Amino acid sequence: MLYKTTLFFLILLFSNSAWNQVGIGTQNPQADLHVAGEMLVQENFEIQPLPSVSLVDEDFKFLTRVYNSSPAGEITVLNVDSLTVAPINVIDYRFTNISLDNLRDVNLQYDANKYVVGVANFRYVGDAIKKIPVGNTTSIGTFVLRTFISNGQWHLEIRNRDLNLNVGDSLEYFITLIVYDKSYYRNLPPITTNLGGSNSGTASSVPDIY
Amino acid sequence: MIFFTSLAVPYANKIVNMHSYKTKASLLVTMFLCAATLSFSQVGINTTEPRKTLEVGGDMLISGDLDIGVINLLNDEDQATFIIQNIENQIKALDVSNPTGAALGYIQEYIITNARLDWVLNFNTQINAANFDLISISAYYDKELVLSSAPENFSLPYTAAFISNGTWRIIADFPSAANRDTNAIGTWTITTLIFSKDLSKQLGVIEIPMGNQTTGSAINPIID
């Protein structure tokens, strides 16, 4: 009887009562709820608007959620110094002893399933590719600088497809590759648009972005 | 202050399992009624088998601050994504693997064919400039070019993104040059990087008159 009464009171208390402070794993709670240990929330997590990062929070770190932890969802902190691959990786390349001006296909070996590789900071250092006469004008050929995917890996092409450096001349290429981790960045499908001979027009579609 | 070693609440507001209290029940009730603080060693809410010090088998709402004492470093073998707070105050993950989920940034390739020879003056991506920043990171044109007016001319190609009427546009050209074969249909392939304005700032245009000098200085750094 006494047990039932106690249970009734306990239910009543847990149903309707509120404590000022609750400690879990501690007898000395330092906040309204103090969990001295780990916490797992299975479903939605909502908190009052988090205060903004300000100028005084210079050394802040991004928070990440790990989806291959056990159980999934461990909150971790992203410190690029402790990672081999950061969300954005910037790598300078220098190409020397090139066959004339032609880098036809260089396998950069970055896995296209994991990364998006963009090219920036292009510099051409060395002898000039000579124009060639065509009728009463001159051709400057087709100079191409691009990264592309082949057999699941990123490749690089830098060359003038139509013209060549004169034999005996030489040049070097400098580029910066920007390697984006696809865990954070998305490579959208290309958008192809036919401008019908006009120099202005509108993209055939708008990418699905947020 | 009241201390329990274990508490599990499998259904909201109903106690089913409570261990390790030896205090007399009447005294306990009195203590409960007076208690301002309460402590447990392990608690499950909506679960009978908490796997952590506190496991909430459902939603959680925090009306105050949240401080986390220990956050482990992300390791190479971890598969992870950033977490954000949305306008409804929910904490969410940027799920890039989900094709309709948001990403930190987007790489979009534009393939523009059949322009006026090599000249793209104003290509409207329709991407809203109020919400996004768009940058052209690399571009190439695939047809042989000849210098159009005078053979001794020089041509420095450019591709750039600019804003007009609230959307991002692309301009691309080899000035003073055009397709050698005027019937050839050329293609510009332009790779762009798109950032949400939640992540990046568009700081506008800084004009620097050089006063006919070859060296100079910006008035102020934009970011210090």
CSV table of C-alpha atoms in Angstrom, one decimal:
chain,number,residue,atom,x,y,z
A,1,MET,CA,0.0,0.0,0.0
A,2,LEU,CA,2.8,2.3,1.0
A,3,TYR,CA,4.6,1.3,-2.2
A,4,LYS,CA,1.6,2.2,-4.3
A,5,THR,CA,1.2,5.5,-2.6
A,6,THR,CA,4.9,6.2,-3.2
A,7,LEU,CA,4.6,5.3,-6.8
A,8,PHE,CA,1.6,7.5,-7.2
A,9,PHE,CA,3.5,10.4,-5.7
A,10,LEU,CA,6.5,9.7,-7.9
A,11,ILE,CA,4.3,9.6,-11.0
A,12,LEU,CA,2.6,12.8,-9.9
A,13,LEU,CA,6.0,14.4,-9.3
A,14,PHE,CA,7.5,13.3,-12.6
A,15,SER,CA,4.3,14.3,-14.4
A,16,ASN,CA,3.9,17.7,-13.0
A,17,SER,CA,7.0,18.8,-11.0
A,18,ALA,CA,10.0,20.6,-12.3
A,19,TRP,CA,13.3,20.8,-10.5
A,20,ASN,CA,15.5,23.8,-10.7
A,21,GLN,CA,18.5,21.7,-11.5
A,22,VAL,CA,19.1,18.2,-12.5
A,23,GLY,CA,22.5,16.4,-12.6
A,24,ILE,CA,23.1,13.2,-14.4
A,25,GLY,CA,26.4,11.6,-13.5
A,26,THR,CA,27.0,14.4,-11.1
A,27,GLN,CA,25.7,15.4,-7.7
A,28,ASN,CA,26.7,19.0,-8.3
A,29,PRO,CA,24.9,20.2,-11.4
A,30,GLN,CA,26.4,23.4,-12.9
A,31,ALA,CA,23.5,24.2,-15.2
A,32,ASP,CA,19.8,23.5,-15.3
A,33,LEU,CA,20.6,20.1,-16.7
A,34,HIS,CA,24.2,18.9,-16.3
A,35,VAL,CA,25.1,15.6,-18.0
A,36,ALA,CA,28.5,14.5,-16.7
A,37,GLY,CA,29.1,12.0,-19.5
A,38,GLU,CA,27.8,11.4,-23.0
A,39,MET,CA,24.4,12.2,-24.3
A,40,LEU,CA,22.5,10.7,-27.2
A,41,VAL,CA,19.4,12.2,-28.8
A,42,GLN,CA,17.7,9.8,-31.2
A,43,GLU,CA,15.4,12.3,-33.0
A,44,ASN,CA,15.2,16.0,-33.5
A,45,PHE,CA,17.4,18.4,-31.6
A,46,GLU,CA,16.3,22.0,-31.1
A,47,ILE,CA,18.0,24.7,-29.2
A,48,GLN,CA,17.3,28.4,-28.7
A,49,PRO,CA,19.0,30.5,-31.5
A,50,LEU,CA,22.7,30.0,-31.1
A,51,PRO,CA,24.6,33.2,-30.6
A,52,SER,CA,26.6,34.4,-33.6
A,53,VAL,CA,30.3,33.9,-34.0
A,54,SER,CA,31.8,37.3,-33.4
A,55,LEU,CA,35.2,38.9,-34.0
A,56,VAL,CA,36.5,37.9,-30.6
A,57,ASP,CA,35.8,34.2,-31.4
A,58,GLU,CA,38.7,34.2,-33.9
A,59,ASP,CA,39.9,30.6,-33.3
A,60,PHE,CA,36.5,29.0,-33.8
A,61,LYS,CA,36.2,25.5,-35.2
A,62,PHE,CA,33.4,24.1,-37.4
A,63,LEU,CA,31.3,21.3,-35.9
A,64,THR,CA,30.7,18.2,-37.9
A,65,ARG,CA,28.5,15.2,-37.5
A,66,VAL,CA,30.0,11.8,-38.1
A,67,TYR,CA,27.7,9.3,-39.8
A,68,ASN,CA,29.9,6.2,-39.5
A,69,SER,CA,30.3,6.4,-35.7
A,70,SER,CA,28.5,3.9,-33.5
A,71,PRO,CA,25.8,4.9,-32.8
A,72,ALA,CA,25.8,7.3,-35.8
A,73,GLY,CA,25.8,11.0,-35.2
A,74,GLU,CA,28.8,11.7,-33.0
A,75,ILE,CA,29.4,15.5,-32.9
A,76,THR,CA,33.1,16.2,-33.7
A,77,VAL,CA,35.2,19.2,-34.3
A,78,LEU,CA,36.9,19.8,-37.6
A,79,ASN,CA,40.6,20.7,-37.2
A,80,VAL,CA,42.2,20.7,-40.6
A,81,ASP,CA,45.7,20.1,-39.0
A,82,SER,CA,44.6,16.7,-37.8
A,83,LEU,CA,43.1,15.7,-41.2
A,84,THR,CA,44.9,14.5,-44.4
A,85,VAL,CA,42.1,15.9,-46.4
A,86,ALA,CA,40.2,19.2,-45.5
A,87,PRO,CA,36.9,20.3,-47.0
A,88,ILE,CA,38.9,22.5,-49.4
A,89,ASN,CA,42.5,21.6,-50.3
A,90,VAL,CA,44.7,24.0,-52.3
A,91,ILE,CA,47.8,22.5,-54.0
A,92,ASP,CA,50.2,24.3,-56.3
A,93,TYR,CA,51.6,22.4,-59.3
A,94,ARG,CA,54.5,23.2,-61.6
A,95,PHE,CA,55.0,21.4,-64.9
A,96,THR,CA,58.5,21.4,-66.4
A,97,ASN,CA,60.3,19.7,-69.3
A,98,ILE,CA,57.0,19.6,-71.2
A,99,SER,CA,56.8,18.2,-74.8
A,100,LEU,CA,56.5,21.6,-76.6
A,101,ASP,CA,53.4,23.3,-75.1
A,102,ASN,CA,51.4,20.1,-74.8
A,103,LEU,CA,50.0,18.6,-71.6
A,104,ARG,CA,47.5,16.5,-73.4
A,105,ASP,CA,46.4,14.2,-70.6
A,106,VAL,CA,48.0,14.3,-67.1
A,107,ASN,CA,46.3,11.9,-64.6
A,108,LEU,CA,46.1,13.9,-61.4
A,109,GLN,CA,44.9,10.6,-59.7
A,110,TYR,CA,42.2,12.3,-57.5
A,111,ASP,CA,39.2,10.0,-57.1
A,112,ALA,CA,36.2,11.5,-58.9
A,113,ASN,CA,33.8,9.9,-56.5
A,114,LYS,CA,35.4,11.7,-53.6
A,115,TYR,CA,36.6,15.0,-55.0
A,116,VAL,CA,35.8,17.8,-57.3
A,117,VAL,CA,39.0,19.3,-58.8
A,118,GLY,CA,39.1,22.8,-60.1
A,119,VAL,CA,42.0,24.7,-61.6
A,120,ALA,CA,43.0,28.3,-60.8
A,121,ASN,CA,46.0,30.6,-60.8
A,122,PHE,CA,47.2,29.6,-64.2
A,123,ARG,CA,50.6,31.0,-65.3
A,124,TYR,CA,52.4,30.4,-68.5
A,125,VAL,CA,56.1,31.1,-68.2
A,126,GLY,CA,58.5,30.8,-71.2
A,127,ASP,CA,58.6,31.2,-74.9
A,128,ALA,CA,55.6,32.3,-76.9
A,129,ILE,CA,53.6,30.0,-79.1
A,130,LYS,CA,53.9,31.7,-82.6
A,131,LYS,CA,50.8,32.7,-84.5
A,132,ILE,CA,50.5,31.2,-88.0
A,133,PRO,CA,49.3,33.0,-91.1
A,134,VAL,CA,45.8,32.0,-92.3
A,135,GLY,CA,44.7,33.8,-95.5
A,136,ASN,CA,45.1,37.5,-94.7
A,137,THR,CA,45.0,37.1,-90.9
A,138,THR,CA,46.7,34.8,-88.3
A,139,SER,CA,45.5,31.9,-86.2
A,140,ILE,CA,46.1,31.8,-82.4
A,141,GLY,CA,44.8,28.2,-82.3
A,142,THR,CA,42.8,26.7,-79.5
A,143,PHE,CA,44.4,27.1,-76.1
A,144,VAL,CA,42.7,24.8,-73.5
A,145,LEU,CA,43.1,24.7,-69.8
A,146,ARG,CA,40.8,22.2,-68.1
A,147,THR,CA,40.3,19.4,-65.6
A,148,PHE,CA,38.2,16.5,-66.7
A,149,ILE,CA,37.2,13.1,-65.4
A,150,SER,CA,38.5,10.0,-67.1
A,151,ASN,CA,38.1,6.4,-65.8
A,152,GLY,CA,37.0,7.7,-62.4
A,153,GLN,CA,39.9,10.0,-61.9
A,154,TRP,CA,40.6,13.7,-62.5
A,155,HIS,CA,42.9,14.5,-65.4
A,156,LEU,CA,44.4,17.8,-66.6
A,157,GLU,CA,44.8,19.2,-70.1
A,158,ILE,CA,46.9,22.4,-70.8
A,159,ARG,CA,47.9,23.0,-74.4
A,160,ASN,CA,47.3,24.7,-77.6
A,161,ARG,CA,45.4,22.1,-79.6
A,162,ASP,CA,46.1,23.6,-83.0
A,163,LEU,CA,49.5,25.3,-82.6
A,164,ASN,CA,52.8,24.1,-81.2
A,165,LEU,CA,55.7,25.8,-79.5
A,166,ASN,CA,58.6,26.0,-82.0
A,167,VAL,CA,61.1,23.1,-81.5
A,168,GLY,CA,63.9,24.3,-79.2
A,169,ASP,CA,61.7,26.7,-77.4
A,170,SER,CA,60.4,25.9,-73.9
A,171,LEU,CA,57.8,26.8,-71.3
A,172,GLU,CA,56.5,25.9,-67.9
A,173,TYR,CA,53.0,25.9,-66.5
A,174,PHE,CA,52.1,26.8,-63.0
A,175,ILE,CA,48.6,26.1,-61.7
A,176,THR,CA,46.8,25.8,-58.4
A,177,LEU,CA,44.4,22.9,-58.0
A,178,ILE,CA,41.4,23.4,-55.7
A,179,VAL,CA,40.3,20.0,-54.5
A,180,TYR,CA,36.9,20.1,-52.9
A,181,ASP,CA,35.8,17.1,-50.7
A,182,LYS,CA,32.4,15.9,-52.0
A,183,SER,CA,31.3,15.3,-48.4
A,184,TYR,CA,30.8,19.1,-48.3
A,185,TYR,CA,30.7,20.3,-51.9
A,186,ARG,CA,28.5,19.1,-54.7
A,187,ASN,CA,29.5,18.6,-58.3
A,188,LEU,CA,26.3,19.5,-60.1
A,189,PRO,CA,25.5,18.0,-63.5
A,190,PRO,CA,26.6,20.2,-66.4
A,191,ILE,CA,24.0,22.7,-67.8
A,192,THR,CA,24.2,22.8,-71.6
A,193,THR,CA,22.7,25.8,-73.4
A,194,ASN,CA,22.5,26.5,-77.2
A,195,LEU,CA,22.5,30.3,-77.7
A,196,GLY,CA,21.4,29.9,-81.4
A,197,GLY,CA,24.1,32.1,-82.8
A,198,SER,CA,23.4,35.0,-80.3
A,199,ASN,CA,25.9,36.4,-77.8
A,200,SER,CA,23.3,36.6,-75.1
A,201,GLY,CA,20.8,34.2,-73.7
A,202,THR,CA,19.5,32.4,-70.7
A,203,ALA,CA,20.7,29.1,-69.1
A,204,SER,CA,18.5,26.1,-70.1
A,205,SER,CA,18.0,25.3,-66.4
A,206,VAL,CA,18.7,26.6,-63.0
A,207,PRO,CA,20.8,24.3,-60.7
A,208,ASP,CA,19.1,22.8,-57.7
A,209,ILE,CA,20.9,24.8,-54.9
A,210,TYR,CA,20.0,26.2,-51.5
B,1,MET,CA,19.2,17.3,-3.3
B,2,ILE,CA,18.2,13.8,-4.3
B,3,PHE,CA,20.5,11.3,-6.0
B,4,PHE,CA,19.6,8.2,-8.0
B,5,THR,CA,22.1,5.9,-9.7
B,6,SER,CA,19.8,4.9,-12.5
B,7,LEU,CA,16.6,5.9,-14.0
B,8,ALA,CA,14.7,4.8,-17.1
B,9,VAL,CA,11.5,6.3,-18.4
B,10,PRO,CA,10.3,4.2,-21.3
B,11,TYR,CA,7.1,6.1,-21.9
B,12,ALA,CA,6.9,9.8,-21.4
B,13,ASN,CA,6.1,10.8,-17.9
B,14,LYS,CA,5.7,7.2,-16.7
B,15,ILE,CA,8.2,5.6,-14.4
B,16,VAL,CA,8.8,1.9,-14.9
B,17,ASN,CA,12.2,1.2,-13.6
B,18,MET,CA,14.1,2.8,-10.8
B,19,HIS,CA,17.0,1.2,-9.0
B,20,SER,CA,19.1,1.7,-5.9
B,21,TYR,CA,17.2,3.9,-3.6
B,22,LYS,CA,17.0,2.6,0.0
B,23,THR,CA,15.5,5.6,1.7
B,24,LYS,CA,12.2,5.0,3.3
B,25,ALA,CA,9.4,5.9,0.9
B,26,SER,CA,7.7,8.5,3.1
B,27,LEU,CA,11.0,10.3,3.6
B,28,LEU,CA,11.7,10.1,-0.1
B,29,VAL,CA,8.4,11.7,-0.9
B,30,THR,CA,9.2,14.5,1.5
B,31,MET,CA,12.6,14.9,0.0
B,32,PHE,CA,11.1,15.1,-3.5
B,33,LEU,CA,8.7,17.7,-2.4
B,34,CYS,CA,11.6,19.8,-1.0
B,35,ALA,CA,14.2,19.1,-3.6
B,36,ALA,CA,15.6,21.8,-5.7
B,37,THR,CA,18.2,19.7,-7.4
B,38,LEU,CA,18.1,16.1,-8.5
B,39,SER,CA,20.9,13.8,-9.7
B,40,PHE,CA,21.2,10.4,-11.4
B,41,SER,CA,24.1,8.4,-12.7
B,42,GLN,CA,22.4,7.3,-15.9
B,43,VAL,CA,19.1,8.2,-17.4
B,44,GLY,CA,17.0,7.0,-20.4
B,45,ILE,CA,14.0,8.9,-21.5
B,46,ASN,CA,11.7,6.9,-23.7
B,47,THR,CA,14.2,4.1,-23.6
B,48,THR,CA,14.8,1.5,-20.9
B,49,GLU,CA,18.4,0.8,-21.9
B,50,PRO,CA,20.3,4.1,-22.1
B,51,ARG,CA,23.6,3.6,-24.1
B,52,LYS,CA,25.0,6.9,-22.8
B,53,THR,CA,24.8,8.9,-19.5
B,54,LEU,CA,21.7,10.4,-20.9
B,55,GLU,CA,19.8,8.9,-23.9
B,56,VAL,CA,16.7,10.6,-25.1
B,57,GLY,CA,14.6,8.2,-27.3
B,58,GLY,CA,12.9,11.1,-29.1
B,59,ASP,CA,13.2,14.8,-29.6
B,60,MET,CA,15.1,17.2,-27.3
B,61,LEU,CA,14.6,20.9,-26.8
B,62,ILE,CA,17.0,23.2,-25.0
B,63,SER,CA,15.7,26.6,-24.1
B,64,GLY,CA,19.0,27.9,-22.7
B,65,ASP,CA,22.7,27.5,-23.6
B,66,LEU,CA,24.4,24.3,-24.6
B,67,ASP,CA,28.1,23.8,-23.6
B,68,ILE,CA,29.8,20.6,-24.6
B,69,GLY,CA,32.9,19.8,-22.5
B,70,VAL,CA,34.5,17.1,-24.8
B,71,ILE,CA,34.2,17.1,-28.6
B,72,ASN,CA,36.5,14.7,-30.3
B,73,LEU,CA,38.5,15.6,-33.3
B,74,LEU,CA,37.3,14.5,-36.7
B,75,ASN,CA,39.6,11.7,-38.0
B,76,ASP,CA,40.5,10.8,-41.5
B,77,GLU,CA,38.4,7.6,-41.4
B,78,ASP,CA,35.3,9.4,-40.3
B,79,GLN,CA,32.6,10.2,-42.8
B,80,ALA,CA,31.2,13.5,-41.7
B,81,THR,CA,29.3,16.6,-42.7
B,82,PHE,CA,28.8,20.0,-41.2
B,83,ILE,CA,25.9,20.7,-38.8
B,84,ILE,CA,23.9,23.9,-39.0
B,85,GLN,CA,21.0,25.6,-37.2
B,86,ASN,CA,18.0,26.4,-39.3
B,87,ILE,CA,15.5,29.3,-38.9
B,88,GLU,CA,13.2,27.0,-36.8
B,89,ASN,CA,16.2,26.6,-34.3
B,90,GLN,CA,16.6,22.9,-35.2
B,91,ILE,CA,20.1,21.5,-35.5
B,92,LYS,CA,20.6,19.8,-38.9
B,93,ALA,CA,23.3,18.2,-40.9
B,94,LEU,CA,24.3,19.4,-44.4
B,95,ASP,CA,23.7,16.1,-46.1
B,96,VAL,CA,25.6,16.4,-49.4
B,97,SER,CA,25.0,12.8,-50.3
B,98,ASN,CA,21.3,13.6,-50.5
B,99,PRO,CA,20.8,15.1,-54.0
B,100,THR,CA,18.2,17.5,-52.7
B,101,GLY,CA,20.1,18.5,-49.6
B,102,ALA,CA,22.2,21.6,-49.2
B,103,ALA,CA,26.0,21.6,-49.6
B,104,LEU,CA,28.6,24.1,-48.4
B,105,GLY,CA,29.2,25.0,-52.0
B,106,TYR,CA,28.5,23.8,-55.5
B,107,ILE,CA,30.6,23.3,-58.6
B,108,GLN,CA,28.5,24.0,-61.7
B,109,GLU,CA,29.8,23.5,-65.2
B,110,TYR,CA,28.1,25.6,-67.9
B,111,ILE,CA,28.4,24.3,-71.5
B,112,ILE,CA,27.5,27.2,-73.8
B,113,THR,CA,27.3,26.2,-77.5
B,114,ASN,CA,26.5,28.1,-80.7
B,115,ALA,CA,27.2,31.6,-79.3
B,116,ARG,CA,28.0,34.5,-81.7
B,117,LEU,CA,31.2,32.7,-82.8
B,118,ASP,CA,33.4,32.8,-79.6
B,119,TRP,CA,31.6,35.7,-78.1
B,120,VAL,CA,29.3,35.3,-75.0
B,121,LEU,CA,28.3,38.8,-73.9
B,122,ASN,CA,25.5,38.1,-71.4
B,123,PHE,CA,24.7,34.6,-70.4
B,124,ASN,CA,22.0,34.6,-67.7
B,125,THR,CA,22.4,31.7,-65.2
B,126,GLN,CA,19.2,32.8,-63.5
B,127,ILE,CA,21.0,32.2,-60.2
B,128,ASN,CA,19.7,34.8,-57.6
B,129,ALA,CA,22.5,37.2,-56.7
B,130,ALA,CA,20.8,38.0,-53.4
B,131,ASN,CA,21.2,34.5,-52.1
B,132,PHE,CA,24.4,33.2,-53.9
B,133,ASP,CA,27.9,34.2,-55.0
B,134,LEU,CA,29.0,32.8,-58.3
B,135,ILE,CA,32.7,32.8,-59.4
B,136,SER,CA,34.1,31.6,-62.7
B,137,ILE,CA,37.1,29.4,-61.8
B,138,SER,CA,38.2,28.2,-65.2
B,139,ALA,CA,37.0,28.1,-68.8
B,140,TYR,CA,38.0,27.1,-72.3
B,141,TYR,CA,36.8,27.4,-75.8
B,142,ASP,CA,37.1,24.5,-78.2
B,143,LYS,CA,37.5,26.0,-81.7
B,144,GLU,CA,40.5,27.4,-83.5
B,145,LEU,CA,40.6,31.2,-83.5
B,146,VAL,CA,42.0,33.7,-85.9
B,147,LEU,CA,42.6,37.4,-85.2
B,148,SER,CA,39.7,39.1,-86.8
B,149,SER,CA,40.7,42.7,-87.7
B,150,ALA,CA,44.5,42.8,-88.0
B,151,PRO,CA,46.9,39.9,-88.0
B,152,GLU,CA,49.3,41.6,-85.6
B,153,ASN,CA,46.6,42.0,-82.9
B,154,PHE,CA,46.9,40.3,-79.6
B,155,SER,CA,44.0,38.6,-77.7
B,156,LEU,CA,43.8,38.0,-74.0
B,157,PRO,CA,40.8,35.8,-73.3
B,158,TYR,CA,38.5,36.4,-70.3
B,159,THR,CA,35.6,34.8,-68.6
B,160,ALA,CA,33.9,36.5,-65.7
B,161,ALA,CA,30.7,36.5,-63.6
B,162,PHE,CA,28.8,39.7,-63.1
B,163,ILE,CA,25.4,40.7,-61.6
B,164,SER,CA,22.7,42.2,-63.7
B,165,ASN,CA,19.0,42.6,-62.8
B,166,GLY,CA,19.5,40.5,-59.7
B,167,THR,CA,20.9,37.4,-61.3
B,168,TRP,CA,24.4,36.1,-62.1
B,169,ARG,CA,25.6,36.5,-65.7
B,170,ILE,CA,28.7,35.2,-67.5
B,171,ILE,CA,30.7,37.0,-70.1
B,172,ALA,CA,33.4,35.1,-72.1
B,173,ASP,CA,35.4,36.2,-75.1
B,174,PHE,CA,38.6,36.3,-77.0
B,175,PRO,CA,38.5,40.0,-77.9
B,176,SER,CA,39.7,40.7,-81.5
B,177,ALA,CA,39.6,37.0,-82.3
B,178,ALA,CA,36.9,34.7,-83.7
B,179,ASN,CA,36.4,31.2,-85.1
B,180,ARG,CA,38.7,30.4,-88.1
B,181,ASP,CA,35.8,28.4,-89.6
B,182,THR,CA,32.9,30.8,-89.4
B,183,ASN,CA,30.5,27.9,-89.9
B,184,ALA,CA,32.0,26.0,-86.9
B,185,ILE,CA,29.8,25.8,-83.8
B,186,GLY,CA,32.0,26.4,-80.9
B,187,THR,CA,31.5,25.6,-77.2
B,188,TRP,CA,32.6,27.4,-74.1
B,189,THR,CA,33.0,25.1,-71.1
B,190,ILE,CA,32.9,27.3,-68.0
B,191,THR,CA,33.4,25.9,-64.5
B,192,THR,CA,31.8,28.0,-61.7
B,193,LEU,CA,31.8,27.8,-58.0
B,194,ILE,CA,28.6,28.8,-56.2
B,195,PHE,CA,28.5,29.7,-52.5
B,196,SER,CA,25.5,30.4,-50.4
B,197,LYS,CA,25.5,33.9,-48.9
B,198,ASP,CA,25.1,32.1,-45.6
B,199,LEU,CA,28.8,31.2,-46.0
B,200,SER,CA,30.3,34.0,-48.1
B,201,LYS,CA,30.2,37.7,-48.4
B,202,GLN,CA,30.0,39.7,-51.6
B,203,LEU,CA,32.0,42.9,-50.9
B,204,GLY,CA,31.3,44.9,-54.1
B,205,VAL,CA,33.7,46.7,-56.4
B,206,ILE,CA,36.7,48.7,-55.2
B,207,GLU,CA,37.8,51.4,-57.7
B,208,ILE,CA,41.5,52.3,-57.6
B,209,PRO,CA,42.7,55.2,-59.8
B,210,MET,CA,46.4,54.5,-60.5
B,211,GLY,CA,47.3,58.1,-61.4
B,212,ASN,CA,49.3,57.0,-64.4
B,213,GLN,CA,51.7,55.0,-62.1
B,214,THR,CA,52.6,51.4,-62.3
B,215,THR,CA,52.6,50.7,-58.5
B,216,GLY,CA,49.9,51.7,-56.0
B,217,SER,CA,48.0,50.7,-53.0
B,218,ALA,CA,44.4,49.9,-52.1
B,219,ILE,CA,42.9,52.5,-49.8
B,220,ASN,CA,41.9,50.1,-47.1
B,221,PRO,CA,42.0,46.4,-46.8
B,222,ILE,CA,38.4,45.1,-47.0
B,223,ILE,CA,38.9,42.4,-44.5
B,224,ASP,CA,41.2,42.9,-41.5
